[in-house]
Each structure stands twice: as structure tokens, then as C-alpha cells.
Amino acid sequence: MPTKKSKRPRLARDGQTEPSTTLASARATLTGLPIEILAEVLLYTCSPPTVVAVSRTCSFLYHSLAQNPAASFIWRGVRETCKPVLPDPGKCWKGSEADYAAFVFGGGVCEVCRKTTRAMYVSFAARIRLCGSWYCRRKLLSESLVNLKTMSAEPYRQAFWVPFVESNLCFYPSAYRASTWPYNNAFLLRKTDWEKYQLDFVAYEAAEETRAERKRALAADSLSAVREEAEQRKRYLAIQSFPGIMELSARLIRWRCDYDKEYKNIKKQNQIWTKTLAEHEGWDLDDLVASQTFGSLQRRKTFLLEKIGLDDVSPIWSAIESELLAVQVRHKHQKAEATYKLKLTEVKKIYERMRCGTLNGAKTGTAGPSDPTGALILPPLSVFCTLPSVRVLKGSPDPSTVPPSTTSATIDIKSSPLATSLIISDLHTWIVPVRKHLMNLLGYPNGWQSASTRILPPLHRVTARFFCQRCGEGRVGRAYQREQCLDLGGVCSHVCVAAQGKSIEGLRQEGPQEGMTDATDAGDGNRQEMGKSRGKKKTLDWKVDVFEKDKKAIRLIKTILELTALSEEDLSTASSLTANDRVIRCLTCKGWIVMDFDTAASPCF
């Protein structure tokens, strides 16, 4: 059978053989190191938590370090060289050196809140692990433990074989060295362990009393006798090993006291070094500690009881610098956005005060953006915020374009009449094209002028009525529900609102619904009072081109003026019509309906 030809090695352009892709992409890892070199690396750390973390990275290292008896010298070496030195487990410890290191430094789950924590056991004998919350400590002491003060005498302790808390001071770290087993006065253990001990002790006493009789009864059956002896010996060995377990637990408690003192000392030194570094480099201390690169380094070094130095920071200096720059940019944006939000709220207050007429200098004559009474004619709030002077007052959320100002916009208006005059000037500039377009709709394409002060301008007459083409006839704000049409002020403050997923044409076909308005005006503070509708409403941009002359309303108003012998050009026409309440009767309706001028001028009549 002919053999399969092997592939020829690929040649590069210069005729040389290309290196293998597998060799080029190979990376040196801990799994590829011989056990001797790996042992030297781990022994150099002098840190049992580091060896525990390495053994838990993958299954290969776990089998090579944790389950390999030949690697016990590594665990023993780091245990004897760590500071403070971890106590020797002795003969009472039945596991391996790896199990002992994992027992002390492995971490686990809090017994109360069930959260994962790296904290050591509070009680090594009872194997009680708690997180750093004092709530968990109080709950455990009050609900899960029992204090048997009556059994605190030494003879009872010698007969007790269930591991209990070495001392009640285990729950108060600052007083560890006060008293530990066997000299502690309290006798704390789990309630479940106490119940189990009572059952086992009764059974053991009964077994001791009838031991001789059971031996004679089981003499004929040698196999049963051997099993019974094995069980008794197992129980006896457990009782004999109990003092050794408690002694090791007490030594671990005293070792943990030294460990906590060393941890606090290292933590304080690392914090001082970090503060010095931040001051020397001009960095913000909180940002430096909160950064991902340096923060993880500081926490890990403190957990391993190691001091931070320049040798640790130098390789990651560029990463720390880039993270701090990103944090500074984010802080600037947050500050600018907070300032912009505050300024926007103040601009809304200014808008409401100008609408109500309580702002000083916010009234102009008829030549300005005002009605005949002198009140300002304001655009919607969205358009008001786009005025040049208002945009300067509220600033920008982008700190790179407009630097955030710490002064209040309301204070600027109160302290500087110039700011108010600038807003009035911008309003006048804004309303000029609006007046021109509406005058064109009323039949004055070239404008209107009069030397007489007793003749009312066309836009301020009662016959100046308009409607929005996007919203349709009858869809107005709440302030114009009776008229069902808009005057100059209503046109300027009108807001078109469309339902989500539905066009304006669909809204026109449905017509106005009860309790629902599609627009708000300045009288409502530009609140979108839409009632209970099908979806979220979308506010449309204000445009003067969408308004049209309401011919039907104008025709009705002119008829009413003819019946009342009033002129639309007279200054007192509007006040005369409002003064005569309920003097107009509709001849089309069957009933005797008497109404006022606003109701009669509505297009529905």
C-alpha cells in the first residue's frame, strides 16, 4: 500500500522555509513548565493564598499541585516562610498540606447571607464563616448559636467531643487575645450540633453500660463482634482527637490575630504610599484608588501582605495614566451636565415668570412681541430655549464647547437688566417673520401701517383667527377650547403633538376625543395634557408655515360684529363683546340656545 505523501513546507518569497504557525503562536504558560521550575516560582512567593489561587486556575494545575502528593513540599515551604508563620497542623489534621492551606485561605460562603467572601473562618473549630457585615454576626449569635454556660467546667469539657467556638471573643476581632480555649468562660456551639451531641451522648452512655453484655452476646458471632469493636474504636479515636483539634483551632485564632494586625499595618502603609504617589504626580487620590488597574493592584498586594513599590507601578504606568484621563473627562462631562440641567430648570422658571408677567422689564409696547394689554407673546418653551440669549444663559452640556458657569441664570436676570432686554430683543426678532406670514394670510402681503393710534393692528383684531394644518380644526390647547381657533398668542404658543405609531392624518380622521387635547399652550406651561391615549406622544417642531386662516371662524365673527354694530378696528371691540354675556342666540339649533361671544365664534356653530 503506497504511503501518503507529506505536504511540502511552504516557502516564503525569499526562498526560505516559513516557520510553523503552531511554533510561532506557542506561548509559554505555567502549564508548560516542569514541576521543579514551577515549584521554585511558587516558593519564591512565600504566600499560601497565591499558591491556592494558582492551583484553582485550571484542572491541570489543580491535579499537579492540590492532588499530587509529590507537591506537598511546595505547600509546606510557603507555609513556613509566610509572615506571620502559619501554625503546623500536626497529627490531628487528617488532610494534606494543600487541604490545610485551602482550609485557612480558601474563602467560602457566609453562613448567614450566603454571599461569597474571601474572609477566613470566624471559628476554625466550628467552621463558622462570616462576611464583614455586623448584621450577620448579630444574627448568628442570636439565632444559630447556643451558650451552654452550665457546661463550662473543665470535667465536662474533657468529656465533650463536638467542636465548639474557641471563644465568644471570636466575634470581636479587637479582643482576640483576651481568652481562648480552654480558658474561655463561654461555651458556644451550633444548636444543631448540640442536639446531635445529646443524641450521640445518650447512645454512647447506653452502649458503655451494656458493653459487657453485648460482648458476651456477640461472642458466638465473631464477625459482628469485630464490627462492633471497630465502631467503638472509631468513636473512641474521635473523642481522643478532639483536644488536638481544639488546640490547633486555638493556635489558628491567635495566628489570625497576628495576621489581622499585619494586614492593617500593610494596608495603612499602602494607603500612605498611594497618597504620596498621588500628591507627587498631581493625581486625584479617589480616582487613583478607584481605577481598575491600580485599584486591583493595591487590593491584591494588601491581601497578600505585600507593600506596593515603584517596581510594581512602573509596568502599568501608561494604563493608569490613560484611565485617569478617561475619569477626568467623565467628571468634566458629569459636571457640565449637572450645571446644564440646573440652568435649564432655571430657564423654565424665567419662562414662567415672563408668561405670568412677574419678571421685571418683561413688558413692552404694542410694537414689540406683546398683545394690546402689554403682556408678552411667548413661543413654546422648546423654541424659547433656542433663542441666542437664552442659549447663552443655559449653556451647553458639552464642556469642550461652552465652559460650565457656576452662576445662576435667575441671578443673572435679576442682577442684570441687560439680560432681560436681550431676551426681549431676541423675542422681537423671532416674532417678525411670524407676523409677516400671518399678515400675508389675512390679506396684507405688504404689511400694514396706520398713523392713527385708535385703529387696531390686523393681528390684534378679533377677526384674526387661525388653525394648525397638522393638527386640524378644533385641535387646540385648553386655553382655546371654547373658541376652537387660535389668535396671535395661541399661534405662537401652540404645540403640535402626535401619538406614537400614528400619523397626523390618522388623528384628523378620528377627530378630537373627549378628555384629550393634541396641543398645549403657554397658559398650560407647555405641559402635554393628552389624557389617556394609546401611546407615548411625540412633540413636533413649531413652524409658522403650518398655520392657516380660519375662514369659517372669521365669517362667524364678522356676522356677530354686524349684528352688534361693532367694528373690528375699534380698540374697545374685544372688551365690549366679552362684557355682553349671553346675548347671542343660534337660530339653526332647535332649542333656545343663548351663548356668549367666545362660544358663538367657535367653528362648530
Coordinates of C-alpha atoms in Angstrom, one line a residue:
M1 CA 0.0 0.0 0.0
P2 CA 1.6 3.3 -1.0
T3 CA 2.3 5.7 1.7
K4 CA 0.6 9.1 1.8
K5 CA 2.8 11.9 0.6
S6 CA 3.5 14.5 3.2
K7 CA 2.9 18.2 2.4
R8 CA 5.9 20.2 1.3
P9 CA 6.8 23.1 3.6
R10 CA 5.6 26.4 2.4
L11 CA 8.3 28.7 1.1
A12 CA 8.5 32.4 1.7
R13 CA 9.1 35.0 -1.1
D14 CA 12.9 34.9 -0.4
G15 CA 13.0 31.2 -0.8
Q16 CA 13.3 30.4 3.0
T17 CA 11.1 28.0 4.7
E18 CA 8.3 29.7 6.7
P19 CA 8.3 28.8 10.4
S20 CA 5.4 26.6 11.6
T21 CA 2.4 28.5 12.6
T22 CA 2.0 26.4 15.7
L23 CA 5.5 27.1 16.9
A24 CA 5.1 30.8 16.1
S25 CA 1.9 31.1 18.0
A26 CA 3.0 29.0 21.0
R27 CA 3.1 30.8 24.3
A28 CA 4.9 29.9 27.5
T29 CA 2.4 29.3 30.3
L30 CA 2.6 27.7 33.8
T31 CA 1.1 24.5 32.5
G32 CA 4.2 24.0 30.2
L33 CA 6.7 24.4 33.0
P34 CA 8.4 21.4 34.7
I35 CA 7.2 20.8 38.2
E36 CA 10.7 21.8 39.6
I37 CA 10.7 25.2 37.9
L38 CA 7.0 25.8 38.9
A39 CA 7.9 24.9 42.5
E40 CA 10.8 27.4 42.5
V41 CA 8.4 30.1 41.3
L42 CA 5.7 29.4 43.8
L43 CA 8.2 29.0 46.7
Y44 CA 9.6 32.4 45.9
T45 CA 6.1 34.0 46.5
C46 CA 6.1 32.9 50.2
S47 CA 2.3 33.3 50.1
P48 CA -0.1 30.4 50.6
P49 CA -3.0 32.4 49.1
T50 CA -1.1 32.8 45.9
V51 CA -0.4 29.0 45.6
V52 CA -4.1 28.3 46.4
A53 CA -5.2 30.7 43.6
V54 CA -2.7 29.2 41.1
S55 CA -4.0 25.7 41.9
R56 CA -7.5 26.7 41.1
T57 CA -6.8 28.3 37.7
C58 CA -7.3 25.1 35.7
S59 CA -7.7 21.3 36.2
F60 CA -4.1 20.6 35.2
L61 CA -2.6 22.8 37.9
Y62 CA -5.2 21.5 40.4
H63 CA -4.1 17.9 39.8
S64 CA -0.5 18.9 39.7
L65 CA -0.5 20.9 43.0
A66 CA -3.5 20.1 45.1
Q67 CA -3.9 16.4 44.4
N68 CA -0.3 15.4 43.8
P69 CA 1.4 14.1 47.0
A70 CA 4.8 15.0 45.5
A71 CA 3.9 18.7 45.6
S72 CA 3.4 18.8 49.3
F73 CA 6.9 20.4 49.8
I74 CA 5.6 23.4 47.9
W75 CA 2.7 23.9 50.3
R76 CA 4.9 23.2 53.3
G77 CA 7.6 25.7 52.1
V78 CA 5.2 28.6 51.6
R79 CA 3.5 27.8 54.9
E80 CA 6.8 28.0 56.8
T81 CA 8.0 31.2 55.0
C82 CA 4.9 33.3 55.1
K83 CA 4.5 36.1 57.6
P84 CA 3.2 35.6 60.1
V85 CA 4.1 31.9 60.0
L86 CA 1.1 29.6 59.7
P87 CA 1.0 27.1 62.6
D88 CA 1.9 23.5 61.9
P89 CA -1.3 21.4 61.6
G90 CA 0.2 18.5 63.5
K91 CA -1.0 14.9 63.6
C92 CA -4.6 15.9 64.4
W93 CA -5.0 17.2 60.8
K94 CA -6.1 14.3 58.7
G95 CA -5.8 16.1 55.3
S96 CA -2.9 17.1 53.1
E97 CA -0.9 20.4 53.2
A98 CA -2.9 21.6 50.2
D99 CA -6.2 21.0 52.1
Y100 CA -4.8 22.8 55.1
A101 CA -3.9 25.9 53.0
A102 CA -7.3 25.9 51.4
F103 CA -9.0 25.4 54.8
V104 CA -7.3 28.6 56.0
F105 CA -7.1 30.8 52.9
G106 CA -9.7 29.3 50.5
G107 CA -12.6 31.5 51.3
G108 CA -16.2 30.4 51.0
V109 CA -19.8 31.4 51.6
C110 CA -21.1 33.4 54.5
E111 CA -23.2 31.3 56.8
V112 CA -26.0 33.9 57.2
C113 CA -26.3 35.9 54.0
R114 CA -24.9 33.2 51.7
K115 CA -22.6 35.6 49.9
T116 CA -19.2 34.5 48.6
T117 CA -16.4 36.0 50.7
R118 CA -12.6 35.7 51.0
A119 CA -12.8 36.1 54.8
M120 CA -11.3 33.3 57.0
Y121 CA -13.3 31.3 59.4
V122 CA -14.5 33.2 62.4
S123 CA -14.3 29.9 64.3
F124 CA -11.9 27.2 62.9
A125 CA -13.2 24.5 65.2
A126 CA -16.9 25.0 64.5
R127 CA -16.1 26.1 60.9
I128 CA -18.2 29.2 61.0
R129 CA -17.5 31.7 58.2
L130 CA -19.0 35.2 58.1
C131 CA -18.6 38.2 55.8
G132 CA -17.7 41.6 57.1
S133 CA -21.3 42.6 58.0
W134 CA -22.1 43.1 61.6
Y135 CA -25.7 42.2 60.9
C136 CA -24.6 38.7 60.0
R137 CA -22.6 38.4 63.3
R138 CA -25.6 39.6 65.4
K139 CA -28.0 37.3 63.6
L140 CA -25.7 34.3 64.0
L141 CA -25.2 35.0 67.7
S142 CA -28.9 35.4 68.4
E143 CA -30.4 32.7 66.2
S144 CA -27.9 29.9 65.4
L145 CA -25.7 29.6 68.4
V146 CA -26.4 28.4 72.0
N147 CA -24.3 29.3 75.0
L148 CA -24.0 26.4 77.5
K149 CA -22.6 28.2 80.5
T150 CA -23.5 25.3 82.8
M151 CA -21.0 23.0 80.9
S152 CA -18.1 25.4 81.1
A153 CA -16.5 23.4 83.9
E154 CA -13.3 21.6 82.9
P155 CA -14.6 18.0 83.6
Y156 CA -17.5 18.5 81.2
R157 CA -15.2 19.9 78.5
Q158 CA -13.0 16.9 78.7
A159 CA -16.0 14.6 78.0
F160 CA -17.2 16.8 75.2
W161 CA -16.2 15.8 71.6
V162 CA -18.2 18.1 69.4
P163 CA -16.1 21.1 68.2
F164 CA -17.4 24.4 69.5
V165 CA -16.4 28.0 69.2
E166 CA -13.0 28.6 70.7
S167 CA -14.1 31.8 72.4
N168 CA -17.0 34.2 72.4
L169 CA -14.4 36.8 71.6
C170 CA -14.0 35.3 68.1
F171 CA -16.9 37.7 67.0
Y172 CA -15.0 40.7 68.3
P173 CA -11.6 40.9 66.4
S174 CA -10.2 43.6 68.7
A175 CA -10.2 41.3 71.7
Y176 CA -8.9 38.1 70.4
R177 CA -6.1 37.6 72.9
A178 CA -8.3 38.1 75.9
S179 CA -9.1 34.4 76.4
T180 CA -9.2 31.3 74.2
W181 CA -9.7 27.6 74.6
P182 CA -9.5 26.0 77.1
Y183 CA -9.7 29.1 79.3
N184 CA -12.7 30.9 77.8
N185 CA -15.8 31.3 80.0
A186 CA -18.4 30.9 77.3
F187 CA -19.4 27.7 75.6
L188 CA -20.8 28.5 72.2
L189 CA -21.8 25.9 69.6
R190 CA -24.4 25.5 66.9
K191 CA -27.9 24.5 68.1
T192 CA -27.9 21.6 65.5
D193 CA -24.6 20.3 66.9
W194 CA -25.9 20.5 70.4
E195 CA -29.0 18.5 69.6
K196 CA -26.9 15.9 67.7
Y197 CA -24.4 15.7 70.6
Q198 CA -27.2 15.0 73.1
L199 CA -28.5 12.1 71.0
D200 CA -25.0 10.7 70.5
F201 CA -24.1 11.0 74.1
V202 CA -27.2 9.1 75.3
A203 CA -26.4 6.4 72.8
Y204 CA -22.8 6.3 73.9
E205 CA -23.7 6.0 77.6
A206 CA -26.2 3.2 76.9
A207 CA -23.5 1.5 74.8
E208 CA -21.0 1.7 77.6
E209 CA -23.4 0.3 80.2
T210 CA -24.3 -2.7 78.1
R211 CA -20.9 -3.3 76.7
A212 CA -20.1 -6.4 78.7
E213 CA -23.5 -7.9 78.0
R214 CA -23.1 -7.2 74.3
K215 CA -19.6 -8.8 74.3
R216 CA -21.0 -12.0 75.8
A217 CA -24.0 -12.0 73.4
L218 CA -21.7 -11.4 70.3
A219 CA -19.0 -13.9 71.4
A220 CA -20.6 -16.6 69.2
D221 CA -20.6 -14.3 66.2
S222 CA -17.0 -13.2 65.7
L223 CA -17.8 -11.1 62.6
S224 CA -20.4 -9.0 64.4
A225 CA -18.0 -8.6 67.4
V226 CA -15.3 -7.3 65.1
R227 CA -17.7 -4.7 63.6
E228 CA -18.8 -3.6 66.9
E229 CA -15.3 -3.2 68.2
A230 CA -14.4 -1.2 65.0
E231 CA -17.3 1.2 65.6
Q232 CA -16.4 1.7 69.2
R233 CA -12.7 2.3 68.3
K234 CA -13.7 4.8 65.7
R235 CA -15.8 6.7 68.2
Y236 CA -13.0 6.5 70.8
L237 CA -10.5 7.9 68.3
A238 CA -12.8 10.8 67.5
I239 CA -13.1 11.6 71.2
Q240 CA -9.3 11.3 71.7
S241 CA -8.6 13.6 68.7
F242 CA -11.0 16.3 69.9
P243 CA -8.4 18.1 72.2
G244 CA -5.9 18.2 69.3
I245 CA -8.5 19.8 67.0
M246 CA -9.4 22.4 69.6
E247 CA -5.7 23.1 70.3
L248 CA -5.0 23.7 66.6
S249 CA -8.1 25.9 66.3
A250 CA -6.9 28.0 69.2
R251 CA -3.5 28.4 67.7
L252 CA -5.1 29.4 64.4
I253 CA -7.2 32.0 66.3
R254 CA -4.1 33.5 67.8
W255 CA -2.3 33.4 64.4
R256 CA -5.2 35.2 62.8
C257 CA -4.9 37.9 65.4
D258 CA -1.3 38.5 64.3
Y259 CA -2.4 38.2 60.7
D260 CA -5.1 40.9 61.1
K261 CA -2.6 43.2 62.8
E262 CA -0.1 42.7 60.0
Y263 CA -2.9 43.2 57.4
K264 CA -4.0 46.5 59.0
N265 CA -0.3 47.7 59.1
I266 CA 0.3 46.8 55.5
K267 CA -3.0 48.4 54.4
K268 CA -2.1 51.6 56.2
Q269 CA 1.4 51.7 54.7
N270 CA 0.0 51.1 51.2
Q271 CA -2.6 53.8 51.6
I272 CA 0.1 56.3 52.7
W273 CA 2.3 55.3 49.8
T274 CA -0.6 55.7 47.4
K275 CA -1.4 59.2 48.8
T276 CA 2.2 60.2 48.4
L277 CA 2.2 59.0 44.8
A278 CA -1.0 60.9 44.0
E279 CA 0.4 64.1 45.5
H280 CA 3.7 63.7 43.7
E281 CA 2.1 63.1 40.3
G282 CA -0.8 65.6 40.8
W283 CA -3.4 62.8 40.6
D284 CA -6.7 62.7 42.4
L285 CA -6.4 60.2 45.2
D286 CA -10.0 58.9 44.9
D287 CA -9.7 58.5 41.1
L288 CA -6.4 56.6 41.5
V289 CA -7.8 54.2 44.1
A290 CA -11.0 53.7 42.0
S291 CA -9.1 53.0 38.8
Q292 CA -9.3 49.4 37.6
T293 CA -5.5 48.9 37.1
F294 CA -4.1 50.5 40.2
G295 CA -7.1 49.6 42.5
S296 CA -6.8 45.9 41.7
L297 CA -3.0 46.1 42.3
Q298 CA -3.4 47.8 45.7
R299 CA -6.1 45.4 46.9
R300 CA -4.2 42.3 45.8
K301 CA -0.9 43.5 47.3
T302 CA -2.7 44.3 50.6
F303 CA -4.4 40.9 50.6
L304 CA -1.0 39.2 50.2
L305 CA 0.5 41.3 52.9
E306 CA 2.9 42.9 50.5
K307 CA 4.0 46.6 50.1
I308 CA 3.5 48.5 46.9
G309 CA 6.6 49.9 45.3
L310 CA 7.6 51.7 42.1
D311 CA 8.7 48.4 40.6
D312 CA 5.0 47.3 40.8
V313 CA 3.6 50.5 39.3
S314 CA 6.2 51.2 36.5
P315 CA 5.0 48.4 34.1
I316 CA 1.4 49.7 34.3
W317 CA 2.1 53.4 34.4
S318 CA 0.7 54.1 30.9
A319 CA -2.5 52.2 31.7
I320 CA -3.0 54.1 34.9
E321 CA -2.5 57.4 33.1
S322 CA -5.0 56.6 30.4
E323 CA -7.6 55.5 32.9
L324 CA -7.2 58.7 35.0
L325 CA -7.5 60.8 31.8
A326 CA -10.7 59.0 31.0
V327 CA -12.0 59.5 34.5
Q328 CA -11.2 63.3 34.4
V329 CA -13.1 63.6 31.1
R330 CA -16.0 61.8 32.5
H331 CA -16.0 64.0 35.6
K332 CA -16.0 67.1 33.4
H333 CA -19.0 65.8 31.4
Q334 CA -20.9 65.0 34.6
K335 CA -20.2 68.4 36.0
A336 CA -21.2 70.1 32.7
E337 CA -24.4 68.0 32.5
A338 CA -25.4 68.8 36.1
T339 CA -24.8 72.5 35.5
Y340 CA -26.7 72.4 32.3
K341 CA -29.6 70.6 34.0
L342 CA -29.7 73.2 36.7
K343 CA -29.6 76.1 34.2
L344 CA -32.3 74.5 32.2
T345 CA -34.6 74.3 35.2
E346 CA -33.9 78.0 35.9
V347 CA -34.6 78.9 32.3
K348 CA -38.0 77.3 32.7
K349 CA -38.7 79.4 35.8
I350 CA -37.7 82.5 33.9
Y351 CA -40.1 81.5 31.1
E352 CA -43.0 81.0 33.6
R353 CA -42.3 84.4 35.2
M354 CA -42.3 86.1 31.8
R355 CA -45.5 84.3 30.9
C356 CA -47.1 85.4 34.2
G357 CA -45.7 89.0 33.8
T358 CA -43.9 88.9 37.2
L359 CA -40.4 89.4 35.7
N360 CA -39.1 93.0 35.9
G361 CA -38.8 94.6 32.4
A362 CA -40.7 91.8 30.7
K363 CA -43.4 94.1 29.3
T364 CA -43.2 96.0 26.0
G365 CA -45.5 98.1 23.9
T366 CA -47.6 97.0 21.0
A367 CA -44.7 97.4 18.6
G368 CA -42.9 94.6 20.5
P369 CA -43.8 91.0 20.9
S370 CA -46.8 91.6 23.0
D371 CA -50.6 91.8 22.8
P372 CA -52.7 95.1 23.3
T373 CA -52.6 94.6 27.1
G374 CA -48.8 94.7 27.1
A375 CA -48.3 91.0 28.0
L376 CA -45.5 89.2 26.3
I377 CA -46.3 86.9 23.4
L378 CA -44.1 83.9 24.0
P379 CA -43.2 81.0 21.8
P380 CA -43.3 77.4 23.2
L381 CA -40.6 76.5 25.7
S382 CA -38.7 74.4 23.2
V383 CA -38.5 77.4 20.8
F384 CA -37.7 79.8 23.7
C385 CA -34.7 77.8 24.7
T386 CA -33.3 78.1 21.2
L387 CA -33.1 81.9 21.4
P388 CA -29.4 83.2 21.3
S389 CA -29.6 85.0 24.7
V390 CA -31.3 82.0 26.3
R391 CA -28.8 79.6 25.0
V392 CA -26.0 81.7 26.5
L393 CA -27.8 81.6 29.9
K394 CA -28.4 77.8 29.9
G395 CA -25.0 76.9 28.5
S396 CA -24.2 73.6 26.9
P397 CA -23.8 70.0 28.3
D398 CA -20.6 69.6 26.4
P399 CA -17.6 71.1 28.4
S400 CA -15.5 71.4 25.3
T401 CA -17.8 73.9 23.6
V402 CA -19.1 76.2 26.3
P403 CA -17.3 76.1 29.8
P404 CA -19.9 75.5 32.6
S405 CA -20.7 78.5 34.6
T406 CA -21.3 78.3 38.3
T407 CA -23.6 81.4 38.4
S408 CA -27.3 81.0 38.4
A409 CA -29.4 82.1 35.4
T410 CA -32.0 83.5 37.7
I411 CA -29.4 85.6 39.4
D412 CA -28.2 86.9 36.1
I413 CA -31.7 88.0 35.1
K414 CA -32.2 89.8 38.5
S415 CA -28.9 91.5 38.7
S416 CA -28.6 92.5 35.0
P417 CA -31.4 94.3 33.2
L418 CA -29.3 93.8 30.1
A419 CA -30.0 90.1 30.1
T420 CA -33.8 90.8 30.1
S421 CA -33.5 93.3 27.4
L422 CA -31.5 90.8 25.3
I423 CA -34.2 88.2 25.7
I424 CA -36.9 90.7 24.7
S425 CA -34.9 91.7 21.7
D426 CA -34.5 88.1 20.6
L427 CA -38.2 87.6 21.0
H428 CA -38.9 90.6 18.8
T429 CA -36.5 89.2 16.2
W430 CA -38.2 85.8 16.4
I431 CA -41.8 87.2 16.0
V432 CA -41.1 89.5 13.0
P433 CA -41.3 86.6 10.4
V434 CA -44.2 85.2 12.3
R435 CA -46.1 88.4 12.0
K436 CA -45.2 88.7 8.3
H437 CA -46.5 85.3 7.5
L438 CA -49.8 85.7 9.4
M439 CA -50.3 89.2 7.9
N440 CA -50.0 87.6 4.5
L441 CA -52.7 85.1 5.4
L442 CA -55.0 87.9 6.5
G443 CA -54.5 89.7 3.1
Y444 CA -51.7 92.1 3.9
P445 CA -48.7 90.8 2.0
N446 CA -47.0 94.2 2.0
G447 CA -47.6 94.8 5.7
W448 CA -50.0 97.3 7.4
Q449 CA -49.4 100.8 8.6
S450 CA -51.6 103.5 10.1
A451 CA -50.9 106.9 11.6
S452 CA -53.9 106.6 13.9
T453 CA -53.4 105.1 17.4
R454 CA -57.1 104.3 17.6
I455 CA -57.0 101.7 14.9
L456 CA -56.2 98.2 16.0
P457 CA -53.5 96.3 14.0
P458 CA -54.9 93.4 12.0
L459 CA -53.2 90.7 14.0
H460 CA -54.7 92.0 17.3
R461 CA -58.3 92.2 16.0
V462 CA -61.0 89.7 16.9
T463 CA -61.2 88.6 13.3
A464 CA -57.5 87.3 13.3
R465 CA -58.3 83.6 13.7
F466 CA -56.1 80.7 12.6
F467 CA -55.8 76.9 12.9
C468 CA -53.0 74.4 12.6
Q469 CA -53.0 72.3 9.4
R470 CA -51.0 69.5 11.1
C471 CA -53.4 69.2 14.0
G472 CA -56.6 70.1 12.1
E473 CA -59.6 72.3 13.0
G474 CA -60.7 72.1 16.6
R475 CA -57.4 70.7 18.0
V476 CA -56.2 73.5 20.2
G477 CA -54.9 73.9 23.7
R478 CA -57.0 74.0 26.8
A479 CA -57.0 77.8 26.9
Y480 CA -58.7 77.9 23.5
Q481 CA -61.2 75.1 23.9
R482 CA -64.2 77.4 23.8
E483 CA -63.1 79.3 20.7
Q484 CA -61.8 76.2 18.9
C485 CA -59.4 78.5 17.0
L486 CA -56.2 80.4 17.7
D487 CA -55.4 84.1 17.8
L488 CA -51.8 85.6 17.6
G489 CA -50.9 84.4 21.1
G490 CA -52.4 81.0 20.5
V491 CA -50.4 80.6 17.3
C492 CA -47.1 81.5 18.9
S493 CA -47.7 79.2 21.9
H494 CA -49.2 76.3 20.0
V495 CA -47.5 72.8 20.4
C496 CA -48.3 70.0 17.9
V497 CA -48.3 66.6 19.4
A498 CA -48.7 63.3 17.6
A499 CA -49.5 59.9 19.0
Q500 CA -46.8 57.2 18.7
G501 CA -47.3 55.0 15.7
K502 CA -50.0 57.1 14.2
S503 CA -49.7 59.9 11.6
I504 CA -51.4 63.3 11.8
E505 CA -53.7 62.3 9.0
G506 CA -55.0 59.4 11.2
L507 CA -55.6 61.8 14.0
R508 CA -57.5 64.1 11.7
Q509 CA -59.8 61.3 10.7
E510 CA -60.5 60.3 14.2
G511 CA -61.3 63.8 15.3
P512 CA -60.9 65.2 18.8
Q513 CA -61.8 62.9 21.7
E514 CA -63.2 63.8 25.0
G515 CA -60.6 64.5 27.6
M516 CA -57.8 64.6 25.0
T517 CA -56.0 67.6 23.6
D518 CA -53.3 67.4 21.0
A519 CA -51.6 70.6 21.9
T520 CA -50.8 72.8 24.8
D521 CA -50.2 76.4 25.1
A522 CA -48.2 78.9 27.3
G523 CA -51.2 79.0 29.7
D524 CA -50.6 75.3 30.5
G525 CA -46.9 75.8 31.0
N526 CA -46.2 73.7 27.9
R527 CA -47.4 70.6 29.6
Q528 CA -48.6 67.9 27.3
E529 CA -52.0 67.2 28.7
M530 CA -53.0 64.3 26.4
G531 CA -55.3 62.4 28.7
K532 CA -55.4 58.6 28.4
S533 CA -54.2 57.9 24.9
R534 CA -52.9 54.8 23.2
G535 CA -49.2 55.5 23.3
K536 CA -46.5 58.0 24.1
K537 CA -46.9 61.4 22.4
K538 CA -44.2 63.0 20.3
T539 CA -43.9 66.8 20.2
L540 CA -43.4 68.2 16.7
D541 CA -41.3 71.2 15.9
W542 CA -43.0 74.5 15.8
K543 CA -43.3 76.0 12.3
V544 CA -45.3 79.1 11.3
D545 CA -45.9 77.6 7.8
V546 CA -48.3 75.0 9.2
F547 CA -50.9 77.6 10.3
E548 CA -53.8 78.7 8.0
K549 CA -56.5 81.3 8.2
D550 CA -59.7 80.0 9.8
K551 CA -62.2 81.3 7.3
K552 CA -65.2 79.8 9.0
A553 CA -64.4 81.4 12.3
I554 CA -63.7 84.8 10.7
R555 CA -67.0 84.6 8.8
L556 CA -68.9 83.9 12.0
I557 CA -67.2 86.7 13.9
K558 CA -67.9 89.2 11.2
T559 CA -71.6 88.3 11.3
I560 CA -71.6 88.8 15.0
L561 CA -70.0 92.2 14.6
E562 CA -72.6 93.2 12.1
L563 CA -75.4 92.2 14.5
T564 CA -73.8 94.0 17.4
A565 CA -72.9 97.1 15.3
L566 CA -69.2 96.9 16.3
S567 CA -66.1 97.5 14.2
E568 CA -63.2 95.1 14.2
E569 CA -60.8 98.0 14.0
D570 CA -62.0 99.6 17.2
L571 CA -59.8 99.2 20.3
S572 CA -62.8 98.6 22.6
T573 CA -64.5 95.9 20.4
A574 CA -63.0 92.9 22.3
S575 CA -63.9 94.3 25.7
S576 CA -67.4 95.1 24.5
L577 CA -68.0 91.6 23.2
T578 CA -66.8 90.0 26.4
A579 CA -68.9 92.4 28.6
N580 CA -72.1 91.4 26.9
D581 CA -72.5 87.9 28.2
R582 CA -75.1 85.6 26.7
V583 CA -76.7 87.9 24.2
I584 CA -76.3 85.8 21.1
R585 CA -78.8 83.1 20.1
C586 CA -78.3 80.4 17.5
L587 CA -81.2 80.2 15.0
T588 CA -80.1 76.9 13.5
C589 CA -80.5 74.9 16.7
K590 CA -84.0 73.7 17.6
G591 CA -83.6 74.7 21.3
W592 CA -83.4 78.2 22.7
I593 CA -79.6 78.3 23.0
V594 CA -78.1 81.6 24.2
M595 CA -74.4 81.9 24.3
D596 CA -71.5 84.4 24.7
F597 CA -69.1 85.6 22.0
D598 CA -66.4 83.0 22.5
T599 CA -68.8 80.1 22.2
A600 CA -70.6 81.7 19.2
A601 CA -67.3 82.3 17.4
S602 CA -66.4 78.6 17.6
P603 CA -66.4 76.9 14.1
C604 CA -68.8 74.2 15.4
F605 CA -71.5 76.8 15.2

